[in-house]
Amino acid sequence: MRTDTFTYPFVEKHRFITRRLLLFAICLSTNSLLAQEIALQSDTARTGDGKRIYNTTRLQGVPPKIDGKLNENCWASEGYWSGNYRQYMPKENAEPTEKTEIKVLYDDQNIYVAIRAHESDMNKIDSRIGRRDDFAGDIVGVCFDSYFDHRTGFEFDLTAAGSKIDLVLLNDTWDTNWNAVWQGKVGREDSAWVAEMEIPLSQLRYGKKEEQTWGMHSWRWINRNQEEDQWNLMPRDNPGNLYSIGEIHGIRGISKSRKIELLPYTVAGLSTYEKELGNPYATGSDKIFSLGLDGKVGISSDFTLDFTINPDFGQVEADPSVLNLTAFEMFFEEKRPFFLEGKNIFDFDFGEDLLFYSRRIGHAPMRTPNVLENEFADNIENTTILSAMKLTGKTKNGWSVGIMESITAKEQAEISSDDETR
């Protein structure tokens, strides 16, 4: 009797705990299925004309550490992963050979993007070290048309080796000369390589609205297959790239972009060469010293003011060597950072007529002095840009506005002879 007395309550308590555990497991299973159903419904959302919609959510917890490891809680439990990419090439709208997924979160300062590129054979990942903006090996990326004007998209890509690519996507081409300030790292999991990005809102341009609607494009390049997969397929016969990308909804309550970037610099150099007898300008060495400042101020989320004082473009890629035997001006691609911001606003397509050509600012003087025998000239290679200012942006009514002003120095060439210097 004593044994039964103590055993019976224990058995009943054990059964009670078992029921509670069973009920808890059922609740977890139900919540998991509900979350999967919500994610599935979100991943199938489309606009009236069939474009995919990604419904992002505000980051609730601690921002992720950008290290290429998707082990933070936000990547596991916040928002949802969107997949179902389709082949753009080699076979349009075909099933991709590998699965790709993307997740996008945001807070008051940044957009956070994670892309998981699944791989059936990790040894086949094409990971090539390259310079910035080199399309080398396997690549994943995301692009935002934050103005939502179907004209300009800001794209951020990472190669499997971790090299950055950032560009401005236009309807008929793209421009990799645009460089933004952002973070991105890649890493590897058991059966995928991943890309993790932190994109400051200060690098994007968007209107003053409580709830933002942006264009969104995501893509993956599998180099061994020469295959491009896209989150929202852009048909090859599309009227323009940015008219055919998907949309991202749910960005709410972000403040105006008040970015201020200042980049002071100093340049010092010494070049040596063979001294030329009798030439006072070829002494065997030339010294260089210069100070300057580049700056960017976010007047609002719509308008940006760029300015430069005594700019130096020594780090800009040199133009190809061209021998011009004609009487016409040679045209070169603009690569100087100051002139690239908002460049599309100043582009006007009138066939063969070019209304505005920024490379004329600071170009070499249009003429060089004639020198006589026994005379030497110290010629000017480029006109000095003393300062420049540019205001670019878009009004609430959709008008693109661009104002540019530059001040260049009056250049003089010095000619020296045995008798005089003029």
Coordinates of C-alpha atoms in Angstrom, one line a residue:
M1 CA 0.0 0.0 0.0
R2 CA 2.8 2.4 0.8
T3 CA 4.5 1.7 -2.5
D4 CA 1.2 2.3 -4.4
T5 CA 0.6 5.5 -2.5
F6 CA 3.9 7.1 -3.6
T7 CA 4.0 5.6 -7.1
Y8 CA 0.6 6.7 -8.3
P9 CA 1.2 10.5 -7.9
F10 CA 4.5 10.2 -9.7
V11 CA 2.9 8.4 -12.6
E12 CA 0.2 11.0 -12.9
K13 CA 2.8 13.9 -12.8
H14 CA 4.8 12.2 -15.4
R15 CA 1.8 11.9 -17.6
F16 CA 1.0 15.6 -17.0
I17 CA 4.5 16.6 -18.1
T18 CA 4.3 14.4 -21.1
R19 CA 1.0 16.0 -22.2
R20 CA 2.6 19.5 -21.7
L21 CA 5.6 18.5 -23.8
L22 CA 3.4 17.0 -26.5
L23 CA 1.3 20.2 -26.5
F24 CA 4.4 22.4 -26.7
A25 CA 5.8 20.3 -29.6
I26 CA 2.4 20.7 -31.5
C27 CA 2.5 24.4 -30.9
L28 CA 6.1 24.6 -32.3
S29 CA 5.2 22.5 -35.3
T30 CA 2.1 24.7 -35.9
N31 CA 4.1 27.9 -35.6
S32 CA 6.8 26.5 -37.9
L33 CA 4.2 25.6 -40.5
L34 CA 2.6 29.0 -40.2
A35 CA 5.9 30.7 -40.7
Q36 CA 6.6 28.6 -43.7
E37 CA 3.2 29.4 -45.1
I38 CA 3.7 33.1 -44.6
A39 CA 7.1 33.0 -46.2
L40 CA 5.7 31.0 -49.1
Q41 CA 2.9 33.6 -49.6
S42 CA 5.4 36.4 -49.4
D43 CA 7.7 34.7 -52.0
T44 CA 4.9 34.4 -54.5
A45 CA 3.7 38.0 -54.2
R46 CA 3.6 39.8 -57.6
T47 CA 2.5 43.1 -59.0
G48 CA -0.3 43.5 -61.5
D49 CA 2.0 43.1 -64.4
G50 CA 3.6 40.0 -63.0
K51 CA 6.8 41.4 -61.4
R52 CA 8.0 39.7 -58.2
I53 CA 7.7 41.6 -54.9
Y54 CA 10.0 41.2 -52.0
N55 CA 8.4 42.3 -48.7
T56 CA 11.2 43.3 -46.4
T57 CA 11.0 43.8 -42.7
R58 CA 12.8 46.2 -40.2
L59 CA 15.6 44.6 -38.3
Q60 CA 14.4 43.9 -34.7
G61 CA 17.6 42.6 -33.1
V62 CA 21.3 43.3 -33.2
P63 CA 22.6 44.2 -36.7
P64 CA 24.6 41.4 -38.3
K65 CA 28.4 41.4 -38.2
I66 CA 29.5 41.5 -41.9
D67 CA 32.0 38.6 -41.9
G68 CA 30.5 36.2 -44.4
K69 CA 29.0 33.9 -41.7
L70 CA 25.2 33.9 -41.6
N71 CA 25.1 32.7 -38.0
E72 CA 23.3 35.7 -36.5
N73 CA 19.7 35.4 -35.3
C74 CA 18.4 37.9 -37.9
W75 CA 19.3 35.6 -40.8
A76 CA 17.7 32.6 -39.1
S77 CA 14.4 34.1 -37.7
E78 CA 13.7 37.6 -39.1
G79 CA 12.2 38.2 -42.5
Y80 CA 12.2 35.4 -45.1
W81 CA 14.5 33.8 -47.7
S82 CA 13.3 34.2 -51.3
G83 CA 14.4 31.8 -54.0
N84 CA 13.0 30.6 -57.3
Y85 CA 15.6 32.3 -59.5
R86 CA 15.2 31.6 -63.2
Q87 CA 17.8 31.3 -66.0
Y88 CA 18.5 34.4 -68.1
M89 CA 21.2 32.6 -70.0
P90 CA 22.1 30.3 -71.7
K91 CA 18.5 29.2 -71.8
E92 CA 15.9 31.9 -71.0
N93 CA 13.4 31.1 -68.2
A94 CA 14.8 27.6 -67.7
E95 CA 15.3 26.0 -64.3
P96 CA 18.7 27.0 -62.8
T97 CA 21.4 24.3 -62.4
E98 CA 21.9 25.5 -58.8
K99 CA 19.5 27.0 -56.2
T100 CA 19.9 30.6 -55.0
E101 CA 18.2 32.5 -52.1
I102 CA 18.2 36.1 -50.9
K103 CA 17.1 37.9 -47.7
V104 CA 16.9 41.6 -47.2
L105 CA 16.5 43.5 -43.9
Y106 CA 16.9 47.2 -43.0
D107 CA 17.1 49.6 -40.2
D108 CA 17.5 53.4 -39.9
Q109 CA 21.0 53.4 -41.3
N110 CA 21.5 50.4 -43.6
I111 CA 20.1 47.8 -45.9
Y112 CA 21.3 44.3 -45.0
V113 CA 21.5 41.7 -47.7
A114 CA 22.4 38.0 -47.5
I115 CA 22.6 35.8 -50.6
R116 CA 23.1 32.0 -50.3
A117 CA 24.4 30.4 -53.5
H118 CA 23.8 26.6 -53.1
E119 CA 26.4 24.3 -54.7
S120 CA 26.1 20.5 -55.4
D121 CA 29.9 20.3 -55.7
M122 CA 31.8 22.9 -53.6
N123 CA 35.0 22.1 -55.5
K124 CA 33.5 23.6 -58.7
I125 CA 33.1 27.1 -57.3
D126 CA 35.1 29.5 -59.5
S127 CA 36.8 31.7 -56.9
R128 CA 39.2 34.1 -58.7
I129 CA 41.0 37.0 -57.0
G130 CA 40.4 40.2 -59.0
R131 CA 40.5 44.0 -58.7
R132 CA 37.5 46.0 -57.7
D133 CA 34.9 46.0 -60.5
D134 CA 36.4 43.0 -62.2
F135 CA 33.8 40.4 -63.2
A136 CA 35.9 37.4 -62.4
G137 CA 34.6 33.9 -61.5
D138 CA 31.3 33.2 -59.8
I139 CA 29.3 36.3 -58.7
V140 CA 26.2 37.2 -56.8
G141 CA 24.6 40.7 -56.5
V142 CA 21.7 42.9 -55.8
C143 CA 20.5 46.2 -57.3
F144 CA 18.1 48.8 -56.0
D145 CA 16.2 51.4 -58.1
S146 CA 15.7 53.5 -55.0
Y147 CA 14.3 56.5 -56.9
F148 CA 11.9 54.0 -58.5
D149 CA 12.0 56.0 -61.7
H150 CA 13.1 53.0 -63.9
R151 CA 16.2 54.9 -65.0
T152 CA 19.0 54.4 -62.4
G153 CA 19.8 51.4 -60.3
F154 CA 22.6 51.1 -57.7
E155 CA 24.1 47.6 -57.9
F156 CA 26.3 45.9 -55.3
D157 CA 28.0 42.6 -56.3
L158 CA 30.5 40.2 -54.7
T159 CA 32.6 37.6 -56.4
A160 CA 33.2 34.1 -54.8
A161 CA 36.7 35.4 -53.9
G162 CA 35.3 38.4 -52.1
S163 CA 36.1 41.1 -54.6
K164 CA 33.6 44.1 -54.7
I165 CA 31.8 45.2 -57.8
D166 CA 29.6 48.3 -57.6
L167 CA 28.0 50.0 -60.6
V168 CA 25.1 52.2 -61.8
L169 CA 22.7 50.1 -63.8
L170 CA 21.0 51.9 -66.7
N171 CA 18.4 50.7 -69.1
D172 CA 20.8 49.9 -71.9
T173 CA 24.2 49.6 -70.2
W174 CA 26.0 49.9 -66.8
D175 CA 28.8 52.1 -65.4
T176 CA 31.4 50.6 -63.1
N177 CA 33.2 53.9 -62.6
W178 CA 30.7 54.6 -59.7
N179 CA 32.2 53.6 -56.4
A180 CA 30.1 53.5 -53.2
V181 CA 31.1 53.1 -49.5
W182 CA 29.7 49.8 -48.3
Q183 CA 30.7 46.5 -46.7
G184 CA 30.6 43.0 -48.2
K185 CA 32.1 39.6 -47.2
V186 CA 31.8 36.1 -48.6
G187 CA 32.0 32.8 -46.8
R188 CA 31.3 29.1 -47.3
E189 CA 28.9 26.6 -45.7
D190 CA 28.5 22.9 -46.2
S191 CA 26.8 23.1 -49.5
A192 CA 26.8 26.8 -50.5
W193 CA 28.9 29.9 -50.6
V194 CA 27.3 33.0 -49.1
A195 CA 27.6 36.8 -49.5
E196 CA 26.8 39.2 -46.7
M197 CA 26.4 43.0 -47.4
E198 CA 25.8 46.1 -45.4
I199 CA 24.7 49.0 -47.7
P200 CA 24.4 52.4 -46.0
L201 CA 21.2 54.3 -46.9
S202 CA 23.5 57.3 -47.5
Q203 CA 24.8 55.7 -50.6
L204 CA 21.3 55.5 -52.2
R205 CA 18.9 58.2 -53.3
Y206 CA 15.2 58.0 -52.4
G207 CA 12.2 60.2 -52.0
K208 CA 10.7 61.5 -48.8
K209 CA 7.9 59.0 -48.2
E210 CA 6.8 57.2 -45.1
E211 CA 6.7 53.9 -47.0
Q212 CA 9.2 53.3 -49.8
T213 CA 8.7 51.3 -52.9
W214 CA 11.9 50.5 -54.8
G215 CA 12.9 48.5 -57.8
M216 CA 15.0 45.4 -56.9
H217 CA 17.1 43.1 -59.0
S218 CA 19.2 40.1 -57.9
W219 CA 21.3 37.9 -60.0
R220 CA 23.9 35.1 -59.9
W221 CA 26.7 34.2 -62.4
I222 CA 27.9 30.5 -62.5
N223 CA 31.0 30.9 -64.5
R224 CA 31.7 27.2 -65.3
N225 CA 28.2 27.0 -67.0
Q226 CA 28.3 30.5 -68.4
E227 CA 24.9 30.8 -66.7
E228 CA 23.1 33.8 -65.3
D229 CA 20.2 33.3 -63.0
Q230 CA 17.9 36.2 -62.0
W231 CA 15.4 36.6 -59.1
N232 CA 12.9 38.4 -61.3
L233 CA 13.6 37.4 -64.9
M234 CA 14.3 40.3 -67.3
P235 CA 13.2 39.1 -70.8
R236 CA 15.9 39.5 -73.4
D237 CA 13.6 41.6 -75.5
N238 CA 12.8 43.9 -72.6
P239 CA 12.2 47.7 -73.3
G240 CA 14.9 48.5 -70.7
N241 CA 16.6 46.8 -67.8
L242 CA 15.1 48.8 -65.0
Y243 CA 11.6 48.5 -66.5
S244 CA 11.8 44.8 -66.1
I245 CA 13.2 44.2 -62.6
G246 CA 11.1 43.3 -59.5
E247 CA 10.1 45.4 -56.5
I248 CA 10.9 45.6 -52.8
H249 CA 8.1 46.8 -50.5
G250 CA 7.9 47.4 -46.7
I251 CA 10.7 50.0 -46.1
R252 CA 9.1 52.4 -43.7
G253 CA 10.1 55.3 -41.5
I254 CA 13.6 55.8 -42.8
S255 CA 15.0 59.3 -42.3
K256 CA 16.4 61.7 -44.8
S257 CA 19.9 61.0 -46.0
R258 CA 22.2 63.6 -44.3
K259 CA 25.5 62.2 -45.4
I260 CA 28.6 64.3 -45.2
E261 CA 31.8 62.9 -46.7
L262 CA 35.1 64.8 -46.7
L263 CA 38.2 63.4 -48.3
P264 CA 41.3 65.6 -47.9
Y265 CA 44.5 64.6 -49.8
T266 CA 48.0 65.6 -50.3
V267 CA 50.3 64.6 -53.2
A268 CA 54.0 64.7 -53.2
G269 CA 56.3 63.3 -55.9
L270 CA 59.7 63.4 -57.5
S271 CA 60.4 62.3 -61.0
T272 CA 63.9 62.0 -62.5
Y273 CA 65.0 61.8 -66.1
E274 CA 68.0 62.5 -68.2
K275 CA 69.1 66.2 -68.2
E276 CA 68.8 68.0 -71.5
L277 CA 71.7 70.4 -72.2
G278 CA 70.7 74.0 -72.5
N279 CA 67.0 73.3 -71.7
P280 CA 66.2 75.1 -68.4
Y281 CA 63.0 73.1 -68.1
A282 CA 64.7 69.7 -68.4
T283 CA 66.9 69.8 -65.3
G284 CA 66.8 66.1 -64.6
S285 CA 64.2 66.1 -61.9
D286 CA 60.7 67.6 -61.2
K287 CA 59.1 68.0 -57.8
I288 CA 55.3 67.8 -57.2
F289 CA 53.4 68.9 -54.2
S290 CA 49.7 69.6 -54.0
L291 CA 46.8 69.8 -51.4
G292 CA 43.1 69.4 -52.1
L293 CA 39.7 68.4 -50.8
D294 CA 36.8 66.3 -52.1
G295 CA 33.4 66.5 -50.4
K296 CA 29.9 65.2 -50.6
V297 CA 26.9 66.6 -48.7
G298 CA 23.4 65.1 -48.7
I299 CA 21.2 68.1 -48.9
S300 CA 18.2 65.8 -48.6
S301 CA 17.5 62.2 -49.6
D302 CA 16.7 63.5 -53.1
F303 CA 19.6 65.9 -53.7
T304 CA 23.4 65.6 -53.3
L305 CA 26.0 68.4 -53.4
D306 CA 29.4 67.3 -54.6
F307 CA 32.4 69.7 -54.5
T308 CA 36.1 69.6 -55.1
I309 CA 38.9 72.0 -54.4
N310 CA 42.1 71.6 -56.4
P311 CA 41.2 68.0 -57.4
D312 CA 43.8 65.4 -58.2
F313 CA 42.9 62.5 -60.6
G314 CA 46.2 60.7 -60.3
Q315 CA 44.5 57.4 -59.3
V316 CA 42.1 57.5 -62.3
E317 CA 42.8 55.0 -65.0
A318 CA 44.8 56.5 -67.9
D319 CA 43.2 57.0 -71.3
P320 CA 44.4 54.8 -74.1
S321 CA 47.1 56.3 -76.3
V322 CA 45.6 57.7 -79.5
L323 CA 47.2 59.5 -82.4
N324 CA 44.8 62.0 -83.8
L325 CA 45.5 62.8 -87.4
T326 CA 42.2 64.6 -87.9
A327 CA 41.0 68.1 -87.3
F328 CA 38.3 66.8 -84.9
E329 CA 38.2 66.4 -81.2
M330 CA 38.9 63.0 -79.6
F331 CA 36.3 61.7 -77.2
F332 CA 37.2 59.7 -74.1
E333 CA 35.1 58.0 -71.4
E334 CA 34.7 60.0 -68.2
K335 CA 36.4 58.3 -65.3
R336 CA 37.0 61.1 -62.9
P337 CA 35.0 60.5 -59.7
F338 CA 33.7 64.0 -59.3
F339 CA 32.1 64.0 -62.7
L340 CA 30.6 60.5 -62.4
E341 CA 28.0 61.3 -59.6
G342 CA 24.7 61.9 -61.3
K343 CA 26.3 61.6 -64.7
N344 CA 23.1 60.3 -66.3
I345 CA 21.3 63.6 -65.6
F346 CA 23.8 65.4 -67.9
D347 CA 23.6 62.8 -70.6
F348 CA 21.5 63.8 -73.6
D349 CA 21.2 61.6 -76.6
F350 CA 20.8 63.5 -79.8
G351 CA 22.3 61.0 -82.2
E352 CA 25.8 62.1 -83.2
D353 CA 25.4 65.5 -81.4
L354 CA 26.8 65.6 -77.8
L355 CA 25.2 68.5 -75.9
F356 CA 27.5 68.2 -72.8
Y357 CA 31.0 66.6 -72.7
S358 CA 32.5 66.8 -69.2
R359 CA 36.0 65.9 -70.4
R360 CA 36.4 69.4 -71.8
I361 CA 36.7 70.6 -68.2
G362 CA 40.4 70.5 -67.4
H363 CA 41.6 69.2 -70.7
A364 CA 44.9 70.2 -72.3
P365 CA 45.1 73.8 -73.7
M366 CA 43.8 74.0 -77.2
R367 CA 47.0 75.4 -78.6
T368 CA 50.7 75.2 -77.8
P369 CA 53.2 78.1 -78.5
N370 CA 55.5 77.9 -81.5
V371 CA 59.2 77.9 -80.6
L372 CA 62.1 79.0 -82.7
E373 CA 65.5 77.5 -82.9
N374 CA 67.4 77.6 -79.6
E375 CA 64.1 78.2 -77.7
F376 CA 62.6 75.9 -75.1
A377 CA 59.0 75.9 -73.9
D378 CA 57.5 74.7 -70.6
N379 CA 54.1 73.5 -71.9
I380 CA 51.0 72.8 -69.9
E381 CA 49.7 69.3 -70.1
N382 CA 46.3 70.0 -68.5
T383 CA 44.3 73.0 -67.5
T384 CA 44.2 73.3 -63.7
I385 CA 40.7 72.8 -62.1
L386 CA 40.7 75.2 -59.2
S387 CA 37.3 74.1 -57.9
A388 CA 34.0 72.6 -59.0
M389 CA 30.5 72.1 -57.5
K390 CA 27.7 70.0 -58.6
L391 CA 24.1 69.6 -57.4
T392 CA 22.1 66.6 -58.6
G393 CA 18.8 65.0 -57.7
K394 CA 15.2 64.6 -58.4
T395 CA 12.1 66.6 -57.3
K396 CA 8.9 65.1 -55.8
N397 CA 7.3 65.5 -59.2
G398 CA 9.9 63.4 -61.0
W399 CA 12.0 66.2 -62.5
S400 CA 15.8 65.3 -62.7
V401 CA 17.9 68.4 -61.9
G402 CA 21.6 68.9 -62.4
I403 CA 23.6 72.0 -61.9
M404 CA 27.4 72.1 -62.4
E405 CA 29.9 74.9 -62.0
S406 CA 33.7 74.8 -62.4
I407 CA 36.5 77.3 -62.2
T408 CA 39.7 76.6 -64.1
A409 CA 43.0 78.5 -64.0
K410 CA 44.3 80.8 -66.7
E411 CA 47.3 78.8 -68.0
Q412 CA 50.5 80.3 -69.5
A413 CA 53.4 78.5 -71.2
E414 CA 56.9 79.9 -70.5
I415 CA 59.3 80.2 -73.4
S416 CA 63.0 80.6 -72.7
S417 CA 65.9 81.5 -75.0
D418 CA 69.5 82.7 -74.6
D419 CA 68.2 86.3 -74.6
E420 CA 64.9 86.3 -72.8
T421 CA 62.1 84.5 -71.1
R422 CA 58.5 85.2 -72.0

